[in-house]
mmCIF file of C-alpha atoms and ligand atoms in Angstrom:
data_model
loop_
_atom_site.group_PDB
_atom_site.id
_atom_site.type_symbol
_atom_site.label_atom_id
_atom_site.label_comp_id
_atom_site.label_asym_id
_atom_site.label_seq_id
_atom_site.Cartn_x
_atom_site.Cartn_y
_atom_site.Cartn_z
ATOM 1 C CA UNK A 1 9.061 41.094 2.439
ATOM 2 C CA UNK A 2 8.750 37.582 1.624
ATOM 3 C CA UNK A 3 8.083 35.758 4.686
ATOM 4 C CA UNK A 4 9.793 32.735 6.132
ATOM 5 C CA UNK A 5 11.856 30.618 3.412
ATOM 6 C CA UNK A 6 11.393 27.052 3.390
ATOM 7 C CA UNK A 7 13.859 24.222 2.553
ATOM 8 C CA UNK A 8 14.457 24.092 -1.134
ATOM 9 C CA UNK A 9 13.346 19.877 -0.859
ATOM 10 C CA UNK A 10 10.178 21.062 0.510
ATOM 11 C CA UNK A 11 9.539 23.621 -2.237
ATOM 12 C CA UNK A 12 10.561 21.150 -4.576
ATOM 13 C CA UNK A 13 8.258 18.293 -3.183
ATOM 14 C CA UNK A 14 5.446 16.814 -4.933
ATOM 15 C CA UNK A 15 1.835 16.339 -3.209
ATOM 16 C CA UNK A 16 0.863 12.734 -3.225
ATOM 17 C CA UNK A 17 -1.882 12.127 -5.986
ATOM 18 C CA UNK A 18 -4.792 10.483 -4.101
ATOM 19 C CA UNK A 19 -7.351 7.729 -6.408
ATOM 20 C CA UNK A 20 -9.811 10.648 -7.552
ATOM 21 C CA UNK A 21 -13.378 10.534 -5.728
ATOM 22 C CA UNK A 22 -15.694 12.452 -7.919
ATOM 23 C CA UNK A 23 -16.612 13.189 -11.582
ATOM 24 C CA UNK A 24 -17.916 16.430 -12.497
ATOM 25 C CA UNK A 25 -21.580 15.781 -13.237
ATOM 26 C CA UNK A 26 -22.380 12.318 -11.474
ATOM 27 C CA UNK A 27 -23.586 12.210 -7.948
ATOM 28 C CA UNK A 28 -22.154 8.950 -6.622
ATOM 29 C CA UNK A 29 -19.798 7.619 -8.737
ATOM 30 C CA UNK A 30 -18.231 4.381 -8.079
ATOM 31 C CA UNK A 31 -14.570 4.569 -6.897
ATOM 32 C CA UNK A 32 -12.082 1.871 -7.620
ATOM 33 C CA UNK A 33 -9.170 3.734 -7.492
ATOM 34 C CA UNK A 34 -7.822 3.592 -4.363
ATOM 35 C CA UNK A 35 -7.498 -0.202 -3.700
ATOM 36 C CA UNK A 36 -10.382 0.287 -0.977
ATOM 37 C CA UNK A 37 -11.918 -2.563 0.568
ATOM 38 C CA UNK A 38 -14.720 -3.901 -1.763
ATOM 39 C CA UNK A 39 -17.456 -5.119 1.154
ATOM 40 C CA UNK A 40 -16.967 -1.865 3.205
ATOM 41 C CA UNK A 41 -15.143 -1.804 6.689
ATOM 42 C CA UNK A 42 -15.343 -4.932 9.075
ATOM 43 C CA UNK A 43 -18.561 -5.134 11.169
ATOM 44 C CA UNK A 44 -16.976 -5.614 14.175
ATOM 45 C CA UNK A 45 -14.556 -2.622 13.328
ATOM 46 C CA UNK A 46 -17.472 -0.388 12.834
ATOM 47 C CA UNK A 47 -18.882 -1.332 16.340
ATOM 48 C CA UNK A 48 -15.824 -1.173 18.227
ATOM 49 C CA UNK A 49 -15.407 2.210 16.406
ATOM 50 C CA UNK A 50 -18.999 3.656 17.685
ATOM 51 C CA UNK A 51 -18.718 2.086 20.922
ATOM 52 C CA UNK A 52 -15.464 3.729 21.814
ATOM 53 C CA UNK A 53 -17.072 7.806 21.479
ATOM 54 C CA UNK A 54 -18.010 8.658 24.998
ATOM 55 C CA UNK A 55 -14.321 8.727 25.817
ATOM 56 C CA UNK A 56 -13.215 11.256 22.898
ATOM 57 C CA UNK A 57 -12.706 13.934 25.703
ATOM 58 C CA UNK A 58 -9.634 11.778 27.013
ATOM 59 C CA UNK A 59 -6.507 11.350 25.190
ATOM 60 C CA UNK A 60 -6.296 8.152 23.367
ATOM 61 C CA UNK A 61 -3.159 5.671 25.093
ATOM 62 C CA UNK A 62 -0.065 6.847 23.616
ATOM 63 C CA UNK A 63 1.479 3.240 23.323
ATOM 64 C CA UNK A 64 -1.875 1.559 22.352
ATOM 65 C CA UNK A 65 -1.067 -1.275 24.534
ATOM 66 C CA UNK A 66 -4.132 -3.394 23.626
ATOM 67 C CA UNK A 67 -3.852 -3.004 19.947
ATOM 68 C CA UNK A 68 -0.134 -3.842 20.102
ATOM 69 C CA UNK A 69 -0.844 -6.911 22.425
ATOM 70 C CA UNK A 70 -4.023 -8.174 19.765
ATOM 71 C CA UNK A 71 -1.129 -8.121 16.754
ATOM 72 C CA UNK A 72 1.538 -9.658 18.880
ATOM 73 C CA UNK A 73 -0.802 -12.456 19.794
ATOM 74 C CA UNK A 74 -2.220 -12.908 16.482
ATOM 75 C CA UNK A 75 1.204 -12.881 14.219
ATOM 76 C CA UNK A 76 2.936 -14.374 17.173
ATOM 77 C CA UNK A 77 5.233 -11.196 17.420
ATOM 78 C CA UNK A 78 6.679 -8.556 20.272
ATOM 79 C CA UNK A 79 4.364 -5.999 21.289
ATOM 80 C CA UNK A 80 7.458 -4.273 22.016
ATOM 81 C CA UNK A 81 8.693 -3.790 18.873
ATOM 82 C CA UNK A 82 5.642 -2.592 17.034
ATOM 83 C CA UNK A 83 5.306 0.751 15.795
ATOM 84 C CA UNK A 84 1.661 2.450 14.946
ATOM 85 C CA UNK A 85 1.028 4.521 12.652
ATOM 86 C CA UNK A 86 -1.630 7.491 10.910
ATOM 87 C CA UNK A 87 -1.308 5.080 8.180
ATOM 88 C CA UNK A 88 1.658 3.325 7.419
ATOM 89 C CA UNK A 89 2.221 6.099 5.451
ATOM 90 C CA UNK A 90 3.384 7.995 8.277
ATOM 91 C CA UNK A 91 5.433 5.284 9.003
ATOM 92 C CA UNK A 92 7.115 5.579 6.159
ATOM 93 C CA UNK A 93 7.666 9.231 6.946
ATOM 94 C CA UNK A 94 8.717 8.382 9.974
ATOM 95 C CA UNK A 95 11.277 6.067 8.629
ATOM 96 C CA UNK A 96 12.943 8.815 6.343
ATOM 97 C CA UNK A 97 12.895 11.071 9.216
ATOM 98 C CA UNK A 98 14.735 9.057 11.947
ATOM 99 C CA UNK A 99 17.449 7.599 9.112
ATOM 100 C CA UNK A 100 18.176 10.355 6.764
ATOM 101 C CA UNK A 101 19.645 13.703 6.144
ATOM 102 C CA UNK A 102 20.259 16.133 3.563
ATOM 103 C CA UNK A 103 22.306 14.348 0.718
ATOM 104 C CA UNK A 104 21.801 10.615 1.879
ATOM 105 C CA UNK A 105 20.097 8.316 -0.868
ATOM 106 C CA UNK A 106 17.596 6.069 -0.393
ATOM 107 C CA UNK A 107 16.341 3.653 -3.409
ATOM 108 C CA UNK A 108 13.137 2.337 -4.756
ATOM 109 C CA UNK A 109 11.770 0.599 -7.598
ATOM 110 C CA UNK A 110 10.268 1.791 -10.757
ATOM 111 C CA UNK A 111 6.423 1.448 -10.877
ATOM 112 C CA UNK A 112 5.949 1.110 -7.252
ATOM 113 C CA UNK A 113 4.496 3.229 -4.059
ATOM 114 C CA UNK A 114 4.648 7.175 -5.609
ATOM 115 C CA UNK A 115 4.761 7.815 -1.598
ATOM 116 C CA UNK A 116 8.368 6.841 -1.239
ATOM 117 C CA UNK A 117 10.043 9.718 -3.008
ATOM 118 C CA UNK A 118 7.594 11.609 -1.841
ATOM 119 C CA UNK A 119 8.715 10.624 1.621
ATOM 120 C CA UNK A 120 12.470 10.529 1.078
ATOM 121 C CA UNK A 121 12.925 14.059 -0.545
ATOM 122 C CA UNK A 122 10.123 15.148 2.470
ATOM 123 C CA UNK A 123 13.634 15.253 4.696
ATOM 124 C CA UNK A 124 16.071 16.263 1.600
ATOM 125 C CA UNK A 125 17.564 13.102 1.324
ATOM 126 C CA UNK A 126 17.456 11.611 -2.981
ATOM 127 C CA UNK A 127 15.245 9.250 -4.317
ATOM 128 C CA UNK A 128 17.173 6.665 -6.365
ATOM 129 C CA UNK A 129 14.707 5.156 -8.620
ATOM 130 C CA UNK A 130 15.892 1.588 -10.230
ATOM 131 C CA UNK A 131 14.535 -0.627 -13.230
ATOM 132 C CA UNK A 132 11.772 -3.108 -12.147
ATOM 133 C CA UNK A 133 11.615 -6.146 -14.500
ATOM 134 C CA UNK A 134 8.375 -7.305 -16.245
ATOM 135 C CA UNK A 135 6.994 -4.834 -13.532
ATOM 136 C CA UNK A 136 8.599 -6.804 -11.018
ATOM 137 C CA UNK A 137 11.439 -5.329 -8.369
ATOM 138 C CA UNK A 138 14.335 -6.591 -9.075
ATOM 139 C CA UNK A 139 17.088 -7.400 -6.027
ATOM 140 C CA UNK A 140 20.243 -6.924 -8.421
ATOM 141 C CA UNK A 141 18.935 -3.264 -9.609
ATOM 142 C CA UNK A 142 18.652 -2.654 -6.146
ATOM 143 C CA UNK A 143 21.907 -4.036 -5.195
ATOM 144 C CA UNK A 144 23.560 -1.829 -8.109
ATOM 145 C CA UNK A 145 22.357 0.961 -6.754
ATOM 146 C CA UNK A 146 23.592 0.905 -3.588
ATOM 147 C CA UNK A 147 26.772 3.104 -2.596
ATOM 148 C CA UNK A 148 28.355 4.987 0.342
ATOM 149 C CA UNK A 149 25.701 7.032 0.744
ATOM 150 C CA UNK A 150 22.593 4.568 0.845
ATOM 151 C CA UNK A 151 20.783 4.912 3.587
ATOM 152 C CA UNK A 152 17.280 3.481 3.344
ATOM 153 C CA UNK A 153 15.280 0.944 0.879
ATOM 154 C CA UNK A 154 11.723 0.892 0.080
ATOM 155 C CA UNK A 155 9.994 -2.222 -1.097
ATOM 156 C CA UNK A 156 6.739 -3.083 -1.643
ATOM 157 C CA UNK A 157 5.553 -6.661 -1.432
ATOM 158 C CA UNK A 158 3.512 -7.271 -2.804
ATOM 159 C CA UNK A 159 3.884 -4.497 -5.108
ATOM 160 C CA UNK A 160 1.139 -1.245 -6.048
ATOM 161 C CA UNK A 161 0.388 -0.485 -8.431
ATOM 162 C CA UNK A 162 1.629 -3.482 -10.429
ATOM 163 C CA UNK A 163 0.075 -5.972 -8.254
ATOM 164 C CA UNK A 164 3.131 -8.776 -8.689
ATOM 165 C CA UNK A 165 5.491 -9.909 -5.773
ATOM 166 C CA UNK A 166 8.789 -10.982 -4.850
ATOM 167 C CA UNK A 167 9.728 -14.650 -3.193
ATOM 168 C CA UNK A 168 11.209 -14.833 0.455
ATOM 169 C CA UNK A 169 14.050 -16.158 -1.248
ATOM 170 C CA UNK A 170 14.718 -13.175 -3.168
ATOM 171 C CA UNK A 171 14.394 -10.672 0.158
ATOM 172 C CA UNK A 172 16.611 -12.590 1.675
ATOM 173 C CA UNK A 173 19.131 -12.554 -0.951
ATOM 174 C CA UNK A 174 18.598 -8.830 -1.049
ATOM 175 C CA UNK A 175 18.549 -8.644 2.587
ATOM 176 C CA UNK A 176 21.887 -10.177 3.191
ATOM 177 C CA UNK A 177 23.666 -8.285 0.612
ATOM 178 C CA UNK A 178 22.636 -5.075 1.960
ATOM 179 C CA UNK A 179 24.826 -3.331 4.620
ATOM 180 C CA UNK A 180 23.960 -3.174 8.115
ATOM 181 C CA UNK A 181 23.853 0.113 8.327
ATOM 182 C CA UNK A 182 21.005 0.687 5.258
ATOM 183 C CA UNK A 183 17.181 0.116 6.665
ATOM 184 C CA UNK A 184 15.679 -2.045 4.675
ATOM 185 C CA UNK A 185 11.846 -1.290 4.814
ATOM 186 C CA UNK A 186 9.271 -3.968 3.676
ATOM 187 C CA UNK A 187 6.448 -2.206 2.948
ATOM 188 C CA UNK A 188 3.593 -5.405 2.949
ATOM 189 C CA UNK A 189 0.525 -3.643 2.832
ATOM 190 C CA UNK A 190 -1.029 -6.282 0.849
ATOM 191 C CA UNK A 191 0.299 -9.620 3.373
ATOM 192 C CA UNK A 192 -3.456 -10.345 4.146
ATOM 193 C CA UNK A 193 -4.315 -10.977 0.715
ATOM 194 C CA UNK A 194 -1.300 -13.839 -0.177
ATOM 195 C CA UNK A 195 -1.880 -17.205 -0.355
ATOM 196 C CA UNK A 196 1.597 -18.058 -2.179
ATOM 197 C CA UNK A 197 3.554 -20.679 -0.419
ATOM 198 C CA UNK A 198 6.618 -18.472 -1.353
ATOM 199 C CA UNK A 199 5.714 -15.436 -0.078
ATOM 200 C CA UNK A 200 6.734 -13.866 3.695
ATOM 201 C CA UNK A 201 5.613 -10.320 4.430
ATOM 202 C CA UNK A 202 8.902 -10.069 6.478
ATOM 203 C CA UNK A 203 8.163 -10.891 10.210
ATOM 204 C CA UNK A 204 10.487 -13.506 10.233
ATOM 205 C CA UNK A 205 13.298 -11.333 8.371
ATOM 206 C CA UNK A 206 12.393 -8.604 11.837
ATOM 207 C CA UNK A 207 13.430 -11.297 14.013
ATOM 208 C CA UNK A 208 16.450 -11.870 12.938
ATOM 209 C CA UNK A 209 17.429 -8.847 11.669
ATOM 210 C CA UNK A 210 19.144 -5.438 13.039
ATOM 211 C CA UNK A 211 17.993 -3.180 9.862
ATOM 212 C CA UNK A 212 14.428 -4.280 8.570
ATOM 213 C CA UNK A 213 11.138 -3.033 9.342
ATOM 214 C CA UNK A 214 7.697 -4.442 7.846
ATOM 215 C CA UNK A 215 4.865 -1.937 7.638
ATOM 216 C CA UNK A 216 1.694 -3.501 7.310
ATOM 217 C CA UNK A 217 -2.204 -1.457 6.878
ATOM 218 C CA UNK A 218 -5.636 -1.678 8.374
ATOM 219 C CA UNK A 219 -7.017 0.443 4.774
ATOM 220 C CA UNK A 220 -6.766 -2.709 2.648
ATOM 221 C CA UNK A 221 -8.088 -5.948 3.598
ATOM 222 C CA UNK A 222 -9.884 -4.916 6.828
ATOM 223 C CA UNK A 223 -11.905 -1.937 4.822
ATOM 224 C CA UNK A 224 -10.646 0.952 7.525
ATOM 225 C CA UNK A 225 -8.776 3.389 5.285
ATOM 226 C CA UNK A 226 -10.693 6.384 6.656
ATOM 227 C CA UNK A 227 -9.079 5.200 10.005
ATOM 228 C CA UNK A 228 -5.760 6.153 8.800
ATOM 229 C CA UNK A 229 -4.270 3.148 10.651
ATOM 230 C CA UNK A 230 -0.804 1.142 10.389
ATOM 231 C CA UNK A 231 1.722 -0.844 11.843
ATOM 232 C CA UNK A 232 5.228 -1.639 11.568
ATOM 233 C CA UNK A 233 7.187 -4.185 13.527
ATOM 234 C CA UNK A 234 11.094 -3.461 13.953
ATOM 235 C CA UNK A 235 14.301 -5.075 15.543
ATOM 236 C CA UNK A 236 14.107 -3.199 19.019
ATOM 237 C CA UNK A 237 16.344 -0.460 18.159
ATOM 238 C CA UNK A 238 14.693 0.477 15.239
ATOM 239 C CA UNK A 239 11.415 0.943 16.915
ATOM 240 C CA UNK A 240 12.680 2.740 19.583
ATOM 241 C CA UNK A 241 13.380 5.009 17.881
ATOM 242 C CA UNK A 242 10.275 5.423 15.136
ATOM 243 C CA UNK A 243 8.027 5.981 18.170
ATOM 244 C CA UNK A 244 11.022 9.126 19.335
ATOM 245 C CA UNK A 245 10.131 10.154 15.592
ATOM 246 C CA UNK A 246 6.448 9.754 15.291
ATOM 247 C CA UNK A 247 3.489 12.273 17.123
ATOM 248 C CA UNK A 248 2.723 10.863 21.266
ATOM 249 C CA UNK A 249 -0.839 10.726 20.461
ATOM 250 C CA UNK A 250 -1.043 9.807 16.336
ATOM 251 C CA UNK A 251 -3.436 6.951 16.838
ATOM 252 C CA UNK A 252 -7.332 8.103 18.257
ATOM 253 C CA UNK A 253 -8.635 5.403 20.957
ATOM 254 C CA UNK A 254 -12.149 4.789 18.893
ATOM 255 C CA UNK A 255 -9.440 4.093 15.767
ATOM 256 C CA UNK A 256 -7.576 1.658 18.296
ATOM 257 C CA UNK A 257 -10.511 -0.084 19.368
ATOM 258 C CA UNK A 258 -11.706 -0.710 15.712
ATOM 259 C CA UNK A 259 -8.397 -1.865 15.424
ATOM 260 C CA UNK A 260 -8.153 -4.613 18.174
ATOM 261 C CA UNK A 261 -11.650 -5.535 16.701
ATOM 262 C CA UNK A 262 -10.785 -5.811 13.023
ATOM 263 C CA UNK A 263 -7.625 -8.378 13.565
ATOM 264 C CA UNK A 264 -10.667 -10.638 15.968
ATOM 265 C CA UNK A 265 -13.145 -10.122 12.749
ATOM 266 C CA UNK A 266 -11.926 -13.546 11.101
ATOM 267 C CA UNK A 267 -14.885 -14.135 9.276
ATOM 268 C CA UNK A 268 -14.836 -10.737 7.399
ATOM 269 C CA UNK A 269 -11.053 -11.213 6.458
ATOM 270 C CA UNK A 270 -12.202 -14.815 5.226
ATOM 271 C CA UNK A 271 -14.873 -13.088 3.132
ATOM 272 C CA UNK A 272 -12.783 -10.535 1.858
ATOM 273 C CA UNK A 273 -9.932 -12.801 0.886
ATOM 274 C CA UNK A 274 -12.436 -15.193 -1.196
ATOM 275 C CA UNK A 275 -14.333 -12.418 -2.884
ATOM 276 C CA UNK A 276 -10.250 -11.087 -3.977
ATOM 277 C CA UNK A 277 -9.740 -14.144 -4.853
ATOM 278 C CA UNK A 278 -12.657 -14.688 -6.752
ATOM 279 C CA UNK A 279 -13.149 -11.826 -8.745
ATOM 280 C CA UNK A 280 -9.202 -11.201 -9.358
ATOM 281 C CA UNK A 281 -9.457 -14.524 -11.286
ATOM 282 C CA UNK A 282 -12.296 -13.747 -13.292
ATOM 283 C CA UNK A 283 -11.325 -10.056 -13.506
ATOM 284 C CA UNK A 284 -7.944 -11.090 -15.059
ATOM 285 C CA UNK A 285 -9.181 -13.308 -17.599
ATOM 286 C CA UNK A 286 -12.320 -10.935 -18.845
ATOM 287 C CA UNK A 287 -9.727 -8.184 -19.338
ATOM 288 C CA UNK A 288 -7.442 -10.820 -21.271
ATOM 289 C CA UNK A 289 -10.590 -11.945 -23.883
ATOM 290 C CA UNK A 290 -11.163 -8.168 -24.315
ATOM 291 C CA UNK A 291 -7.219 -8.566 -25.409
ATOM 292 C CA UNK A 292 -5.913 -6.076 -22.944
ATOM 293 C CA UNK A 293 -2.606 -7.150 -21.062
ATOM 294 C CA UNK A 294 -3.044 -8.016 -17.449
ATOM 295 C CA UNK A 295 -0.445 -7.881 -15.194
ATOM 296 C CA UNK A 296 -0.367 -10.663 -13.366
ATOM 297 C CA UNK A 297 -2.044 -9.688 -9.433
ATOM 298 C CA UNK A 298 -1.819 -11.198 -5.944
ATOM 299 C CA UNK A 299 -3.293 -8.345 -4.476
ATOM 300 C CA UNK A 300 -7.064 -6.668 -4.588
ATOM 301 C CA UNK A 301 -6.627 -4.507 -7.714
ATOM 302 C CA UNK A 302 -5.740 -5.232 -11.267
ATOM 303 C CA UNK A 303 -3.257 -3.223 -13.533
ATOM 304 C CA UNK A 304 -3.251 -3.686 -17.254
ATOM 305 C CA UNK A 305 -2.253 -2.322 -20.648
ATOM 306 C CA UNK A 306 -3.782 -1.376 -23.785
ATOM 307 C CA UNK A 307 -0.901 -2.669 -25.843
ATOM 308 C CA UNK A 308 -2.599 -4.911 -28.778
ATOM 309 C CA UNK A 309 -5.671 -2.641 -29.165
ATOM 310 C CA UNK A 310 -6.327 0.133 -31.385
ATOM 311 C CA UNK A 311 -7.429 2.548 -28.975
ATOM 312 C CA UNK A 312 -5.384 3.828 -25.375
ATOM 313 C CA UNK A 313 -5.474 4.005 -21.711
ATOM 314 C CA UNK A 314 -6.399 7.595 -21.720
ATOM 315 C CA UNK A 315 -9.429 7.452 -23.796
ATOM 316 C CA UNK A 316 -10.729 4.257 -21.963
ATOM 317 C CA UNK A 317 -10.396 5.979 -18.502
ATOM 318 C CA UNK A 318 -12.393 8.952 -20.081
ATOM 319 C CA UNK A 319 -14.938 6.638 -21.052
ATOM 320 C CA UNK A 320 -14.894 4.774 -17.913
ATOM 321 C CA UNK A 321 -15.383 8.412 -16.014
ATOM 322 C CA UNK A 322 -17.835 9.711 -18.203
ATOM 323 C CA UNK A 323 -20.303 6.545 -17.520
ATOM 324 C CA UNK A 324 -19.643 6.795 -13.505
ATOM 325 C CA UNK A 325 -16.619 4.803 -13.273
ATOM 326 C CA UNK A 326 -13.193 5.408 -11.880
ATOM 327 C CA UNK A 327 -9.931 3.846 -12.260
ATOM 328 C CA UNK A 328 -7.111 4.962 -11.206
ATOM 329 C CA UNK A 329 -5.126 6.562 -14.547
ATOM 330 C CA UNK A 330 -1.288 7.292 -14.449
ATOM 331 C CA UNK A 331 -0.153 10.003 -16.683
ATOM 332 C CA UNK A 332 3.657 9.606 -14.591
ATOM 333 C CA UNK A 333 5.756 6.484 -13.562
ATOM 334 C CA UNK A 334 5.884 5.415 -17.176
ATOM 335 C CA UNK A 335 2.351 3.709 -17.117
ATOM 336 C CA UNK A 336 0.346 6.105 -19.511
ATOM 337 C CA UNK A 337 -1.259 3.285 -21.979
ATOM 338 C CA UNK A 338 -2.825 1.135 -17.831
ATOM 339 C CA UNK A 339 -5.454 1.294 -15.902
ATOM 340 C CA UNK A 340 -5.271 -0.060 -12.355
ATOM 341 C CA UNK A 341 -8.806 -1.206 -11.308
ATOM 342 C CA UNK A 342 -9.391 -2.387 -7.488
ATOM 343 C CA UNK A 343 -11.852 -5.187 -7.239
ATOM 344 C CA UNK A 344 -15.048 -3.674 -6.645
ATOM 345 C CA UNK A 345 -18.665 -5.774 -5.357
ATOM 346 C CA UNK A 346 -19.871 -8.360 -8.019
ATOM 347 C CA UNK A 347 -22.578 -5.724 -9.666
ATOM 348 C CA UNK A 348 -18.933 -3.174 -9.893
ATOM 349 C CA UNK A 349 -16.825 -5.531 -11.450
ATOM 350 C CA UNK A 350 -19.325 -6.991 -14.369
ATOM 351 C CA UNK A 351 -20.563 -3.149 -14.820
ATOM 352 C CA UNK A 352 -16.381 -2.255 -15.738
ATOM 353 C CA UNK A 353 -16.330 -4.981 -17.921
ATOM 354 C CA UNK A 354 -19.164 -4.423 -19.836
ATOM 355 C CA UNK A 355 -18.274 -0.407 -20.194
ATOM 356 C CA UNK A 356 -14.752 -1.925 -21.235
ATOM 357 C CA UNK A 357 -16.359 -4.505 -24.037
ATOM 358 C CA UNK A 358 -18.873 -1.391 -25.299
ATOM 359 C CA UNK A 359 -16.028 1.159 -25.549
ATOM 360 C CA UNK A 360 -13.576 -1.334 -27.048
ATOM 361 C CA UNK A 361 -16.006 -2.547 -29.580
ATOM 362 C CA UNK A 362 -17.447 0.937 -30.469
ATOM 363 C CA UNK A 363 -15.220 1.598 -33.662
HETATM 364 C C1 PLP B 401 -2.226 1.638 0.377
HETATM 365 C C2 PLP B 401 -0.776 1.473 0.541
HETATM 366 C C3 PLP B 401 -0.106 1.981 1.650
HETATM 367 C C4 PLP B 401 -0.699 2.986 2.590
HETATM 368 O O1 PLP B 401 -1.572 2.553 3.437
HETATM 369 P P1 PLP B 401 -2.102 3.463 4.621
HETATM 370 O O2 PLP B 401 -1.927 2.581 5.800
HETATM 371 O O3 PLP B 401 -3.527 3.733 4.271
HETATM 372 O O4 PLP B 401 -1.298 4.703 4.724
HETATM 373 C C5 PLP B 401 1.246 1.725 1.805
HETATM 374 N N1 PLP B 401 1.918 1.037 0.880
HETATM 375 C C6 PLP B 401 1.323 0.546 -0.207
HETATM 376 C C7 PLP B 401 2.134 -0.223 -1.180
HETATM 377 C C8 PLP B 401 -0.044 0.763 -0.428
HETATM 378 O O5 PLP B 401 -0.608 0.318 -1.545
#
């Protein structure tokens, strides 16, 4: 007697490692592991949120038509073809589950989302993992990789944890060598934060496209990650059928309404791109004078290396821990001498550093 048998992929799958929240011993300590939002949620979010309670007893709209018609009007898209999510990570679930089976493969890049095999082996499909460069995705691994039974690519632009990004040029050139019949998925969770000229989170790939679909996140930029709320905007057949894939009711009304009023709060997501912007820059260069190796970030957190000092990763994210502090550590995906820090408030930031400068210089 042994009870119901699962699939072998699903005994075989791994659990998704969230940032850690707590240290053993310290009441509140201060989490920058997660690339959270580092002024909180937007105001108006939070309002919109509260204000939206006395209707919990109904069901929330199952095609959330005012949050799809506040992105179409603000990126100038079709509320048609947007897809919500619990997070564009259930997009991304969703995605696996409406274009692969048992046996397909579907690629992604070294040192990038640790969702994505997660969600391609969730449906017993194989991950195909290729070589980034200079912790960069690179479009001729990926087009190396693909064979006969390719069925789905995951990209990240910009890219977590490394922080770096890809040109338009380059996901186009990817893009148009890929075969129709793969689904290319753009995964831009961190669009808000890019200023590069050369950057496109993908919208304009969408529209003229039959196989890609951007996926874009409320948890970053707009502070809601507690929300669990995403979207993803497809060619028409594509999102069709994501929302025959995904739950009738996955996105709460009160999360919809902070939604609608998060992409109206412009003068939070002007505050929150400076203070990135800010604090990235002097971030970056603090870690470099300590002699640690940044890799070079568009996006709200920071990952670098302890190549050129004497002591490693490990020990520095014990010491970080121990004084209150935590970073987000990887012991897998080949990055066990970094650190990936988010960009915390002001007070955060210049704490890390000095812990970094006292644990560095303490022979
Ligand atoms: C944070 C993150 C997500 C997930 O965002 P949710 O909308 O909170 O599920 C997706 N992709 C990347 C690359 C991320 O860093």
């Amino acid at each position: 007697m042994n009870g119901p048998k699962t699939h072998s992929w699903i005994e075989e799958l791994d659990v998704y490692a969230a940032g850690k929240s707590k240290v053993d011993g310290q009441i509140k300590p201060i989490k920058l592991s997660a690339n959270e939002c580092a002024l909180g949620p937007s105001p108006m979010a939070m309002e919109a949120y509260i204000e939206e309670a006395p209707n919990l007893y109904r069901y929330p709209d199952p095609v959330y038509t005012e949050l799809r018609a506040a992105l179409a009007k603000k990126y100038d898209i079709d509320a048609n073809r947007i897809v919500c999510g619990v997070g564009s990570d259930e997009l991304l679930k969703v995605a696996c589950k409406a274009y692969l089976k048992p046996g397909d493969e579907a690629i992604f890049v070294a040192h990038s989302f640790s969702m994505y095999p997660i969600a391609i082996k969730s449906v017993g499909a194989i991950a195909i993992e290729v070589a980034d460069v200079n912790y960069t995705a690179d479009v001729d691994n990926i087009l190396a990789a693909i064979n006969d039974k390719t069925k789905l690519i995951f990209i990240a632009n910009p890219n977590n944890p490394t922080g770096t990004y890809i040109p338009k040029k380059e996901v186009e050139r990817l893009w148009r060598n890929v075969p129709d019949d793969v689904l290319l998925v753009l995964d831009s969770a961190y669009a808000e934060f890019m200023e590069e000229a050369d950057y496109s989170s993908g919208i304009d790939l969408v529209d003229q496209s039959t196989n890609v679909f951007m996926t874009r996140t409320f948890s970053k930029l707009y502070g809601l990650a507690a929300l669990r709320l995403g979207w993803g905007y497809a060619p028409e057949k594509i999102a069709q059928t994501l929302d025959k894939c995904r739950d009738p009711f996955n996105i709460p009304s009160c999360t919809q309404a902070a939604g609608v009023a998060a992409l109206k709060d412009t003068e939070f997501e002007q505050k929150v791109i400076e203070h990135t912007t800010k604090w990235r820059k002097w971030l970056s260069s603090e870690l470099t004078s300590l002699g640690l190796t940044v890799i070079p970030s568009v996006t709200n957190f920071i990952l670098f290396r302890f190549d050129d000092v004497t002591k490693s990763a490990a020990a520095a994210n014990d010491y970080l821990t121990q004084h209150g502090y935590i970073l987000r550590y990887y012991s897998g995906q080949g990055l066990d001498n970094f650190l990936r820090l988010t960009i915390g408030t002001e007070k955060e930031n210049k704490e890390v550093i000095r812990l970094l400068r006292e644990f560095l210089e303490n022979k």
